Coordinates of C-alpha atoms in Angstrom, one line a residue:
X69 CA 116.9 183.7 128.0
X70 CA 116.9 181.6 124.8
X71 CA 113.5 181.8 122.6
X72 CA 112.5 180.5 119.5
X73 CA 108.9 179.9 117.8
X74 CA 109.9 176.1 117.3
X75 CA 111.0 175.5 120.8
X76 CA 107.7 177.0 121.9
X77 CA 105.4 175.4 119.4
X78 CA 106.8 172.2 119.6
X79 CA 106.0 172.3 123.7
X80 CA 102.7 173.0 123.1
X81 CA 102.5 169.7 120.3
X82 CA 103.3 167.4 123.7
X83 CA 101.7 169.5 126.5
X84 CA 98.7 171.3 125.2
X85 CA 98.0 169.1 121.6
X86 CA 94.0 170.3 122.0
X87 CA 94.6 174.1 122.7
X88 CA 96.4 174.4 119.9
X89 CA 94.5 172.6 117.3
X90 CA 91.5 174.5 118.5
X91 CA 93.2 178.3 118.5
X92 CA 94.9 176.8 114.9
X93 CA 91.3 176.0 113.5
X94 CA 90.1 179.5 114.6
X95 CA 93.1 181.1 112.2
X96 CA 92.9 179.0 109.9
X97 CA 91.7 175.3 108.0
X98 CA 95.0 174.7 106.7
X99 CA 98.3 174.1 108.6
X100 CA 100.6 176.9 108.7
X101 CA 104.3 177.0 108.6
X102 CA 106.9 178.1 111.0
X103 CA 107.7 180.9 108.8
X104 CA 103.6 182.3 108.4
X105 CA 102.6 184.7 110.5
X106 CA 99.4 183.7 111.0
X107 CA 101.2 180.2 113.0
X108 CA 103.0 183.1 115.0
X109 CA 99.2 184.3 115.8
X110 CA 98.5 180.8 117.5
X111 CA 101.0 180.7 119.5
X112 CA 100.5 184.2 120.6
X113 CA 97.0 183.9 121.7
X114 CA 98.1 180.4 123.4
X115 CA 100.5 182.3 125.3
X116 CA 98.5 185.1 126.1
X117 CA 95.8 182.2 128.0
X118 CA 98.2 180.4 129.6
X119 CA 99.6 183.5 131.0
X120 CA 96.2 184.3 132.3
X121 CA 96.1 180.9 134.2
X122 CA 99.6 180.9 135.4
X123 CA 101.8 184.4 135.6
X124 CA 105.0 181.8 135.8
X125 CA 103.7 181.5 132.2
X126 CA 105.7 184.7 130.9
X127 CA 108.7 184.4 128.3
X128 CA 107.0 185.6 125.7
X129 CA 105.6 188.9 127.6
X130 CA 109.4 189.3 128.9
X131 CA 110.5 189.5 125.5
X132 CA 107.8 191.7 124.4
X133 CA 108.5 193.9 127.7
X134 CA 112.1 193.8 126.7
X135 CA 111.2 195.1 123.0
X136 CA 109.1 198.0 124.2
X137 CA 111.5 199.5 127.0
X138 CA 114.8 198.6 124.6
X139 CA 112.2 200.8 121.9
X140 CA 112.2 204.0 124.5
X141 CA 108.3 203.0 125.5
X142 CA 106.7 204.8 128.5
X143 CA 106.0 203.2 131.5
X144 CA 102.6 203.8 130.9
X145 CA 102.1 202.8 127.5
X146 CA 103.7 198.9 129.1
X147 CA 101.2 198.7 132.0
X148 CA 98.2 199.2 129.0
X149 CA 100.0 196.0 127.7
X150 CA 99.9 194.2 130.9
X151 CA 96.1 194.5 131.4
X152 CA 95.9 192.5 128.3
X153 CA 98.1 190.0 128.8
X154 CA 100.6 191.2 126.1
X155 CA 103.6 192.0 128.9
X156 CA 105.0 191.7 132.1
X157 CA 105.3 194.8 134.2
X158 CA 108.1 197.2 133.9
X159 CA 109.4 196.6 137.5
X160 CA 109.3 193.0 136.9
X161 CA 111.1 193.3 133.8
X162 CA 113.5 195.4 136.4
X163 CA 114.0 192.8 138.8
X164 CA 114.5 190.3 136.4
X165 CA 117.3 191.8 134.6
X166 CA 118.9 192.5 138.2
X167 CA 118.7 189.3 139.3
X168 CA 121.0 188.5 135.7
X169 CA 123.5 191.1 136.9
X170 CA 126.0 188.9 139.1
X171 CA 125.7 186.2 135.6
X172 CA 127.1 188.7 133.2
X173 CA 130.8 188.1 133.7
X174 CA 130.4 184.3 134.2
X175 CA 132.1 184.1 130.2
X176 CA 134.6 186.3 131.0
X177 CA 136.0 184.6 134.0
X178 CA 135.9 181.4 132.7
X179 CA 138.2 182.7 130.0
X180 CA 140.3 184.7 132.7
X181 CA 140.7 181.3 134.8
X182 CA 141.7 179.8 131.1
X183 CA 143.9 182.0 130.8
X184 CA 145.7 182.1 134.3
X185 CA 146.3 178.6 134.3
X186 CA 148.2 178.7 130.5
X187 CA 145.4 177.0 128.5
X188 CA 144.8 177.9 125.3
X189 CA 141.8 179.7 124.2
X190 CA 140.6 183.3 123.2
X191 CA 141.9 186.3 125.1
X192 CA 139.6 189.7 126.0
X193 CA 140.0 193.6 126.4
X194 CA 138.1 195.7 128.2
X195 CA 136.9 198.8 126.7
X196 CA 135.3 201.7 128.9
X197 CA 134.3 205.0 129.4
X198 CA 132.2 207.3 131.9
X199 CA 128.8 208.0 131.8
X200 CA 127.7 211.2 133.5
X201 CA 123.9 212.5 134.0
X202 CA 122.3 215.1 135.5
X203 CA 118.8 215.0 136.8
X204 CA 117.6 218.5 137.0
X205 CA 114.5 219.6 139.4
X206 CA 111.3 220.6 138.4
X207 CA 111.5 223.1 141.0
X208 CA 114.7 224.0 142.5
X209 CA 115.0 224.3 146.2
X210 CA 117.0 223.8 148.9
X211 CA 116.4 220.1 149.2
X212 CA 115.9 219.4 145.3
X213 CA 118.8 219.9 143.9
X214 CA 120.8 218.5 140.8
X215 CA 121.2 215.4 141.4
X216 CA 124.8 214.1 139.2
X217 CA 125.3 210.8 138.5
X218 CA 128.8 210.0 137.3
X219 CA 129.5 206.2 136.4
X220 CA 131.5 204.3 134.5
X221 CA 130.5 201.6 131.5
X222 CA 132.4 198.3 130.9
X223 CA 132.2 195.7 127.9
X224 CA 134.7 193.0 127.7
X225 CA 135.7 192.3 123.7
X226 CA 136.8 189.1 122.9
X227 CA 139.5 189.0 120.2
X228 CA 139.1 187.0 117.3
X229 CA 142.8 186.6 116.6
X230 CA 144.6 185.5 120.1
X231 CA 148.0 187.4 120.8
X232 CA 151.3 185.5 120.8
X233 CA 152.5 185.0 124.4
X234 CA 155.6 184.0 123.6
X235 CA 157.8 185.9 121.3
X236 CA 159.1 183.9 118.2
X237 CA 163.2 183.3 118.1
X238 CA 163.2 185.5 115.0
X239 CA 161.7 188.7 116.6
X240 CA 164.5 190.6 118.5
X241 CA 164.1 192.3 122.4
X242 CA 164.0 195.6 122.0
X243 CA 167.5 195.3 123.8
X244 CA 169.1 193.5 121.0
X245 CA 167.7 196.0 118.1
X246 CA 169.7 199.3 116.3
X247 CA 168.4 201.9 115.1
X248 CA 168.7 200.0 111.5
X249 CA 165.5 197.8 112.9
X250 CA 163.6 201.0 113.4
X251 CA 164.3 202.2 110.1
X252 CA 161.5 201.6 106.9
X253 CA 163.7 198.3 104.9
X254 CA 162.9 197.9 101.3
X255 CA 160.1 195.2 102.2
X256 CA 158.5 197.6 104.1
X257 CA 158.4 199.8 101.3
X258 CA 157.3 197.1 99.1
X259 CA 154.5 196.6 101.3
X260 CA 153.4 200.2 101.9
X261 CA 153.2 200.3 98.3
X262 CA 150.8 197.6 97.8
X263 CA 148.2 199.1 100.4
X264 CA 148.6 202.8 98.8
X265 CA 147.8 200.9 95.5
X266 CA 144.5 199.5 97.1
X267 CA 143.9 202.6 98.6
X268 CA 144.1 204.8 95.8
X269 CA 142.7 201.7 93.0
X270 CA 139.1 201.8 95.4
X271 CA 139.4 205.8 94.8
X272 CA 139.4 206.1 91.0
X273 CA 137.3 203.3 90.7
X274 CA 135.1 204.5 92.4
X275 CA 135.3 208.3 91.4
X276 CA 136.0 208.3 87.6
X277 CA 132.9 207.4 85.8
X278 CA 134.9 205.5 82.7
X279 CA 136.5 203.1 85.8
X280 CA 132.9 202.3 87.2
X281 CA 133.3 199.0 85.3
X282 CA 135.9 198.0 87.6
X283 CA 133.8 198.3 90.5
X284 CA 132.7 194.4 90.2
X285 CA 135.9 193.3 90.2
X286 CA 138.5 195.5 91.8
X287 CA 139.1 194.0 95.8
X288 CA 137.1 195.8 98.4
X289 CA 138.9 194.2 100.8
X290 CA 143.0 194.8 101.4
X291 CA 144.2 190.7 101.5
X292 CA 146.8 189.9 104.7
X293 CA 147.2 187.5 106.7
X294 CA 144.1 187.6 109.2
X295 CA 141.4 188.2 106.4
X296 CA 139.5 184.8 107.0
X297 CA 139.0 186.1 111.0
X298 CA 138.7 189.9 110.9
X299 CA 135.6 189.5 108.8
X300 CA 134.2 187.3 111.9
X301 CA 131.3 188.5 114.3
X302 CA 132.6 190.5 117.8
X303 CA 131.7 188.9 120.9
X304 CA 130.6 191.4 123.3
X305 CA 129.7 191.1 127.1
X306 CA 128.6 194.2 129.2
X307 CA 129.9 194.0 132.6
X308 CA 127.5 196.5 133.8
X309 CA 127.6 200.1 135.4
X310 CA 130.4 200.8 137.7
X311 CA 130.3 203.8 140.2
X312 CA 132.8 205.7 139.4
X313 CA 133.5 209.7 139.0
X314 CA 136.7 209.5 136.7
X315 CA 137.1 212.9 137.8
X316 CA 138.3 211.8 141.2
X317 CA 141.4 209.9 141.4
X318 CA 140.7 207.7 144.5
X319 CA 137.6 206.5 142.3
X320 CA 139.4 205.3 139.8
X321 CA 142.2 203.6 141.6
X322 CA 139.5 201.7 143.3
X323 CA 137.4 200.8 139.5
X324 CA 141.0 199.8 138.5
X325 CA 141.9 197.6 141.6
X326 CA 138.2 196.0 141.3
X327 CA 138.8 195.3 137.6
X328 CA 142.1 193.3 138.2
X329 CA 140.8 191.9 141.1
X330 CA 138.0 189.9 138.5
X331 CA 139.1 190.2 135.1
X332 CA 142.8 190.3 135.2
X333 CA 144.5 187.0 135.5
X334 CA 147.1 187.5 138.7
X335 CA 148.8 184.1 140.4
X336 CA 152.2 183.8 142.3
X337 CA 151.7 187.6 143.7
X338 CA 152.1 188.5 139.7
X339 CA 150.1 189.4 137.0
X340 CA 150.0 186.3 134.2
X341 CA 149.7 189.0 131.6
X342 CA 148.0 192.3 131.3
X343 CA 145.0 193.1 130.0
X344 CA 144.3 196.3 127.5
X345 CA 141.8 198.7 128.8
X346 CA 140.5 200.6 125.6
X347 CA 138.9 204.2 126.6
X348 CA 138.9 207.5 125.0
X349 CA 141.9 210.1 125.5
X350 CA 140.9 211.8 128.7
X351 CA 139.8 208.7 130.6
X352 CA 142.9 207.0 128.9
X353 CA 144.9 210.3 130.7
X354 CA 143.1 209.8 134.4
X355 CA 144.1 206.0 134.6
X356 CA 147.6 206.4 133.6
X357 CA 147.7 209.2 136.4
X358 CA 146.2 206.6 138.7
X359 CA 148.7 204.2 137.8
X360 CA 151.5 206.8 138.4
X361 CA 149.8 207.7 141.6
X362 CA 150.3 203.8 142.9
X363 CA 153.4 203.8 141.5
X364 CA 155.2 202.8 144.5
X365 CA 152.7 200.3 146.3
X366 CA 154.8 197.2 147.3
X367 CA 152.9 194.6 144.9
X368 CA 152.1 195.1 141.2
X369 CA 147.9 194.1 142.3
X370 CA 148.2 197.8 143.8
X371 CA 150.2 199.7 141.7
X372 CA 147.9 198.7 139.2
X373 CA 149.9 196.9 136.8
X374 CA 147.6 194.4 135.4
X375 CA 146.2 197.0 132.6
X376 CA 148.0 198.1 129.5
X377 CA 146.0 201.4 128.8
X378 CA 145.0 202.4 124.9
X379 CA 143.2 204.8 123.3
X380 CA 140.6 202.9 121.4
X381 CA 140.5 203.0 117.5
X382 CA 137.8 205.4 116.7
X383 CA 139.1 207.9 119.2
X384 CA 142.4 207.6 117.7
X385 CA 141.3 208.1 114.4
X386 CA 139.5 211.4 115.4
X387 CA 142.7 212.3 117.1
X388 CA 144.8 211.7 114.3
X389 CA 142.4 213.9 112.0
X390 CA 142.5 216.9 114.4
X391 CA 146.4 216.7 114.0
X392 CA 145.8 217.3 110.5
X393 CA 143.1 219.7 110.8
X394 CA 145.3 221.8 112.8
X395 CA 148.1 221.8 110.6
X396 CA 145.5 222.0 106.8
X397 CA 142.5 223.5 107.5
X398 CA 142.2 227.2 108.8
X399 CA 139.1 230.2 108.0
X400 CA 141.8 232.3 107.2
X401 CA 142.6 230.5 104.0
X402 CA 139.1 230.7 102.5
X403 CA 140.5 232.7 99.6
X404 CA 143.5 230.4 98.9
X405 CA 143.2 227.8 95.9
X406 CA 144.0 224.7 97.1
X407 CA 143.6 224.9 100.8
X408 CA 141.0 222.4 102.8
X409 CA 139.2 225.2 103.9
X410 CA 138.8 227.2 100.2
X411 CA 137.5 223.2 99.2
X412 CA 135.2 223.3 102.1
X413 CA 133.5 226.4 100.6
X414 CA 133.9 225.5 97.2
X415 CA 131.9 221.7 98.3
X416 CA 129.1 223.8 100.2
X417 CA 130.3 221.7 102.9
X418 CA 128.3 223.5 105.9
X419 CA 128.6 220.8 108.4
X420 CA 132.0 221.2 108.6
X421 CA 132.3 223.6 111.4
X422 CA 134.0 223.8 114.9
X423 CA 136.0 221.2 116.7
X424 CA 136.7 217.6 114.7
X425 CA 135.1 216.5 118.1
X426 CA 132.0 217.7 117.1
X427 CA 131.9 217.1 113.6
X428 CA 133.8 214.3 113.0
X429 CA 131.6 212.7 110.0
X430 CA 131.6 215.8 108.0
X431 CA 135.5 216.3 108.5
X432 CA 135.9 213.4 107.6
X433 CA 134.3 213.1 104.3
X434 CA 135.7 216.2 103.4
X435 CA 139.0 215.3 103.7
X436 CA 138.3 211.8 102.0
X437 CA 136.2 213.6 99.5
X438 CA 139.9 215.6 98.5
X439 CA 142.1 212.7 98.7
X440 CA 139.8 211.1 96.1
X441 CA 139.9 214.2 93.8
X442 CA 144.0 214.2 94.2
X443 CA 144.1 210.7 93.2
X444 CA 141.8 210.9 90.6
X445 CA 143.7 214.0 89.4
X446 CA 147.3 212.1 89.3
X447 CA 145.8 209.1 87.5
X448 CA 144.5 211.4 84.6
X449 CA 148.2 212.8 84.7
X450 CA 149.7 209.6 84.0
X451 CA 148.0 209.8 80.4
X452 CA 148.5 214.0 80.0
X453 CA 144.5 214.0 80.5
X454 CA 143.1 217.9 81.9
X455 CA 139.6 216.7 82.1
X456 CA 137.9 213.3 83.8
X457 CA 135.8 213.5 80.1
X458 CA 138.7 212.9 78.3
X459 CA 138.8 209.5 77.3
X460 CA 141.5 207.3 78.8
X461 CA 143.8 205.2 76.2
X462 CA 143.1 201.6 77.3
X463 CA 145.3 198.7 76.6
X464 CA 144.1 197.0 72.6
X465 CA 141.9 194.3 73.4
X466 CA 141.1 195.4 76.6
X467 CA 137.6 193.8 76.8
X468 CA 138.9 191.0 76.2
X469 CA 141.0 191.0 79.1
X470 CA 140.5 188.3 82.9
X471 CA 139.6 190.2 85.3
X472 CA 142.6 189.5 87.1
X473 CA 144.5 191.0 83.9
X474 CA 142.7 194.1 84.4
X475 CA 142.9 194.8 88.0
X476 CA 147.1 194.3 87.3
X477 CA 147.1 196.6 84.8
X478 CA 144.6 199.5 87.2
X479 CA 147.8 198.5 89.8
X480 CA 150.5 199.2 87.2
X481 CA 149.2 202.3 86.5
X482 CA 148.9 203.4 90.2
X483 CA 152.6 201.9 90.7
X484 CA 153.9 204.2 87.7
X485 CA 152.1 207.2 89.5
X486 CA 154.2 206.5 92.8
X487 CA 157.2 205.7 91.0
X488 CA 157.0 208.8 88.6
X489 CA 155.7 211.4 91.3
X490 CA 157.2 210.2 94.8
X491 CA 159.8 207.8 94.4
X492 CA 161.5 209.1 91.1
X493 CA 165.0 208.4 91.8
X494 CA 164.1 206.2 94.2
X495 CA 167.2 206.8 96.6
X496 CA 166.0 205.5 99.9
X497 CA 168.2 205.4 103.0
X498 CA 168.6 201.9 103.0
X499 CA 169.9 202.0 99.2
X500 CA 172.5 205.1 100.0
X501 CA 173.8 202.7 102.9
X502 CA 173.8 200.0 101.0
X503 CA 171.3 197.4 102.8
X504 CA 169.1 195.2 101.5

């Protein structure tokens, strides 16, 4: 459903030209503008009588339908709108959107028949996870029972930066590497070093009051070599609600064999390539056992080899900040200077309580709130400071200074404090073995 205020009051300008100067001369003398409300008024009460004349008559109320049950409106509090002409009934809203359900994949199977047959074009993930309910009884009998709902939600992502099928000349198999590929070379290093420099350049910028001049001018934003597409809107389309209790292993071989069947490009009796299926860690757990439980089906379509499974990014970022909670933070240590737990005290940080599952915001900042202060801390020490009131010894003519000029020398300072603190003698493994 497309809509817009134009569309509809340029329809009216060619099939009702008299309704609408007489509803527009009720409002108002003067012509109004697409971008007055009181045009918006017009076209509402034109809507609302043509409506009454015709119920075929009824984008508008859809939308408005749409707006109240998307708002969490009762039931109720809709049909009051329908006896005014305002909206459409809820169950014809219902029936509406199910009649859209078998058009809500059309996208993403026009990309996967793009994709089977080689052409280029964008490429697409599907990211999932259950959804589980239970509908409790007023009065529990024998016949009324809980009721549990277990299903499963899909969304295709498209990416914005398509994968390289083919793998360039100058990328080795992993057949071909040592154990000198896998090893950090001095360019990695070099590189490393740059993003800890933006990393910790945003923290005392941002932290020490006598920097907060720099925050107009130092990069928000780490430069590489996708920055033009990252910053681009995600296409999303919801493939709808799957039945599925991810508890049961027979369910979700048969969600994963219906998946490839329609979303995973397969000619020749072979997948073309496999898709990712993004999920949390314990649904990412229950498909790999599915796939190992159809690991010795005679085709890859059933032992289920179209999917690549991942644990998506903001479950692996709360994964990776329980690993560190585990080994840092501990209510034993609430007396110990230094530890995360003495600093969660010592912030009043309250939220911070129980599993990182549960409180993963308030982890979080805490732990970002004590990598700032350490950062801020060492770039005092590079000029023998004790206090963030002490004032720091800027370059002569410093004012005076591009932009650009300052930011390098925020970044040299930064560099000195890695060189200094963590990379001192700077003997690397590559340097001892005498690589380049």
């Amino acid at each position: 459903m497309e809509f817009s205020w134009n569309k509809l009051k340029n329809e009216l300008v060619i099939r009702a030209p008299g309704i609408l100067k007489i509803i527009s001369a009720i409002v108002s003398d003067i012509p109004s503008s697409l971008t007055d409300n009181r045009l918006r008024h017009v076209l509402q009460s034109a809507v609302i009588a043509f409506h009454g004349r015709s119920r075929e008559m009824s984008t508008l109320q859809y939308i408005v339908c749409m707006i109240q049950a998307h708002g969490g409106c009762t039931n109720r509090d809709i049909e009051r709108l329908v006896k005014i002409g305002l909206s459409v009934h809820p169950s014809t809203l219902r029936s509406k959107l199910a009649s859209w359900q078998e058009n809500l994949d059309s996208a993403i199977t026009e990309l996967k028949e793009k994709w089977q047959n080689g052409e280029s074009g964008p490429k697409y993930q599907l990211v999932g996870d259950n959804w589980d309910k239970n509908i409790v009884p007023s009065y529990r009998t024998t016949q009324q029972k809980t009721v549990s709902i277990h299903l499963f939600n899909v969304i295709a992502v498209e990416d914005r930066i398509t994968p390289i099928i083919e793998i360039p000349p100058e990328i080795k198999s992993p057949d071909h590497m040592t154990t000198e590929d896998f090893i950090p070379s001095i360019q990695d290093q070099l590189l490393l070093r740059k993003e800890l420099t933006f990393i910790i350049g945003n923290a005392v910028v941002a932290n020490l009051p006598q920097l907060n001049m720099f925050s107009k001018i130092y990069p928000k934003h780490f430069p590489h070599k996708y920055s033009d597409v990252v910053g681009r809107r995600t296409n999303q389309y919801p493939l709808g609600l799957f039945d599925c209790n991810e508890t049961k292993n027979t369910d979700v071989i048969r969600l994963l064999q219906d998946l490839s069947k329609k979303y995973v490009p397969y000619s020749d009796e072979k997948f073309t390539i496999s898709d990712f299926h993004c999920r949390d860690r314990l649904t990412d757990e229950r498909v790999q056992s599915a796939q190992e439980a159809m690991a010795n089906a005679d085709n890859p379509f059933d032992r289920l080899e179209g999917f690549i499974s991942k644990v998506e990014d903001w479950h692996r970022l709360m994964n990776f900040l329980e690993a560190i909670c585990k080994l840092t933070f501990s209510t034993s240590s609430a007396q110990d200077r230094g530890t995360a737990y003495y600093y969660r005290n010592l912030l009043n940080a309250r939220n911070v309580k129980h599993e990182v599952k549960n409180s993963y915001r308030a982890y979080k900042h805490l732990y970002y709130t004590i990598f700032d202060a350490i950062c801020c801390i060492f770039f005092l020490k590079q000029f023998n400071l004790t206090s963030y009131e002490d004032p720091i010894p800027f370059p002569p003519k410093f004012a005076e200074l591009k932009n650009v000029e300052k930011i390098e020398w925020v970044n040299s300072v930064i560099e000195m404090l890695w060189t200094n603190g963590f990379l001192k003698k700077q003997r690397t493994l590559y340097k001892r073995l005498g690589m380049s």
